[in-house]
Amino acid sequence: MTLHIAVLMGGWSAERQVSLSSGNGVADALESLGHRVTRIDMGRDVAAKLSEAKPDLVFNALHGTPGEDGSVQGLMDLMGLRYTHSGLATSVIAIDKVLTKQVLVPAGIPMPGGRIVKSADVHDADPLPRPYVLKPVNEGSSVGVAIVTDAGNYGNPIARDATGPWQEFDELLAEPYVRGRELTTAVLGDRALGVTELRPKSGWYDYDAKYTDGMTDHIFPAEIPDEITQACMALALQAHRVLGCRGTSRSDFRWDDERGVDGLFLLEVNTQPGMTPLSLVPEQARHTGMSYPALVQAIVDQAIGS
Ligand SMILES: Nc1ncnc2c1ncn2[C@@H]1O[C@H](COP(=O)(O)OP(=O)(O)O)[C@@H](O)[C@H]1O
Ligand SMILES: [Mg+2]
């Protein structure tokens, strides 16, 4: 069926550029499939733009706030528009790394313990034993993530003038640092696609390692014991279901490879995962035999219930 699809992209989050790549990739694929496409770089006039376009469906290619946090979902609900990916309530929970723990940990999904700290207080004393991680509650793409090492990379305690997220955010989530490996699993509909290991060539999986071509090796299938692969896939699918995700989601994990399955921790669930042709979800889909346009069409099908 040929549809008129509005692709929402851009916006004003820290992930604007990634979203523009996701959105244009999706729009090109939709056009190649024969759909009529209206590309919308989201501004404050998004409601007017959508009213004018009158699409059959909105493909949400936004990342971060407000495209991933429920705001845009609520607007589209009010406007009576159908859209891809998760709905309002799921988005509100999943964007917030604390709310996500509150929902998923009681469901039996292992996540690092954590607590909210006032940024000003991290200069007086460490909130957790080192090494630990400080990160904003609702950013993405590793924006604002600081790994505080035993060696005192930011000072000891963290220096007031050290460059870090404490300068930008009033509150931060402190989590114990999970040593070991970086794994991710995409879910599409009722199926986990596989496990990719991300191996940054230097340092850790920060913004540059995520988006600079060649800085991180993507190993698929991850070279890990079958037990860990199965656990990632089962946990990602369970998280997707417990949160009520729709279409596609991607769960990020850390695995302490010295601790077997007890060392596996879910970090977060991305309800609007990257959709650039080189992103992780399209990459896993490709490995399972699904081309990028086929993936985009599958997400459309999930949204319109066909
Ligand atoms: N508790 C943790 N232990 C080890 N590394 C972490 C931890 N939390 C975050 N990281 C690192 O920071 C990256 C980004 O964190 P994540 O929670 O996935 O947030 P986002 O991707 O939304 O910025 C992770 O992929 C990982 O490399
Ligand atoms: Mg992540």
mmCIF file with all atom_site columns, N, CA, C and O and ligand atoms in Angstrom, residues 210 250 252 268 270, ligand 2:
data_model
loop_
_atom_site.group_PDB
_atom_site.id
_atom_site.type_symbol
_atom_site.label_atom_id
_atom_site.label_alt_id
_atom_site.label_comp_id
_atom_site.label_asym_id
_atom_site.label_entity_id
_atom_site.label_seq_id
_atom_site.pdbx_PDB_ins_code
_atom_site.Cartn_x
_atom_site.Cartn_y
_atom_site.Cartn_z
_atom_site.occupancy
_atom_site.B_iso_or_equiv
_atom_site.pdbx_formal_charge
_atom_site.auth_seq_id
_atom_site.auth_comp_id
_atom_site.auth_asym_id
_atom_site.auth_atom_id
_atom_site.pdbx_PDB_model_num
ATOM   1  N  N  . LYS A 1 210 ? 30.989 6.893  18.688 1.00 0.00 ? 210 LYS A N  1
ATOM   2  C  CA . LYS A 1 210 ? 29.727 6.454  18.092 1.00 0.00 ? 210 LYS A CA 1
ATOM   3  C  C  . LYS A 1 210 ? 29.571 6.946  16.663 1.00 0.00 ? 210 LYS A C  1
ATOM   4  O  O  . LYS A 1 210 ? 29.027 6.239  15.822 1.00 0.00 ? 210 LYS A O  1
ATOM   5  N  N  . ARG A 1 250 ? 16.134 -0.454 20.931 1.00 0.00 ? 250 ARG A N  1
ATOM   6  C  CA . ARG A 1 250 ? 17.492 -1.014 21.041 1.00 0.00 ? 250 ARG A CA 1
ATOM   7  C  C  . ARG A 1 250 ? 17.955 -0.918 22.482 1.00 0.00 ? 250 ARG A C  1
ATOM   8  O  O  . ARG A 1 250 ? 17.899 0.162  23.084 1.00 0.00 ? 250 ARG A O  1
ATOM   9  N  N  . ASP A 1 252 ? 20.908 -1.261 25.304 1.00 0.00 ? 252 ASP A N  1
ATOM   10 C  CA . ASP A 1 252 ? 22.362 -1.210 25.484 1.00 0.00 ? 252 ASP A CA 1
ATOM   11 C  C  . ASP A 1 252 ? 22.741 -1.935 26.766 1.00 0.00 ? 252 ASP A C  1
ATOM   12 O  O  . ASP A 1 252 ? 22.095 -1.767 27.801 1.00 0.00 ? 252 ASP A O  1
ATOM   13 N  N  . GLU A 1 268 ? 20.182 0.845  29.278 1.00 0.00 ? 268 GLU A N  1
ATOM   14 C  CA . GLU A 1 268 ? 19.042 1.685  28.877 1.00 0.00 ? 268 GLU A CA 1
ATOM   15 C  C  . GLU A 1 268 ? 18.356 1.062  27.680 1.00 0.00 ? 268 GLU A C  1
ATOM   16 O  O  . GLU A 1 268 ? 18.918 0.225  26.985 1.00 0.00 ? 268 GLU A O  1
ATOM   17 N  N  . ASN A 1 270 ? 16.560 2.327  24.169 1.00 0.00 ? 270 ASN A N  1
ATOM   18 C  CA . ASN A 1 270 ? 16.365 3.450  23.250 1.00 0.00 ? 270 ASN A CA 1
ATOM   19 C  C  . ASN A 1 270 ? 15.097 3.199  22.443 1.00 0.00 ? 270 ASN A C  1
ATOM   20 O  O  . ASN A 1 270 ? 15.026 2.231  21.686 1.00 0.00 ? 270 ASN A O  1
HETATM 21 MG MG . MG  B 2 .   ? 23.196 4.143  25.093 1.00 0.00 ? 2   MG  B MG 1
#
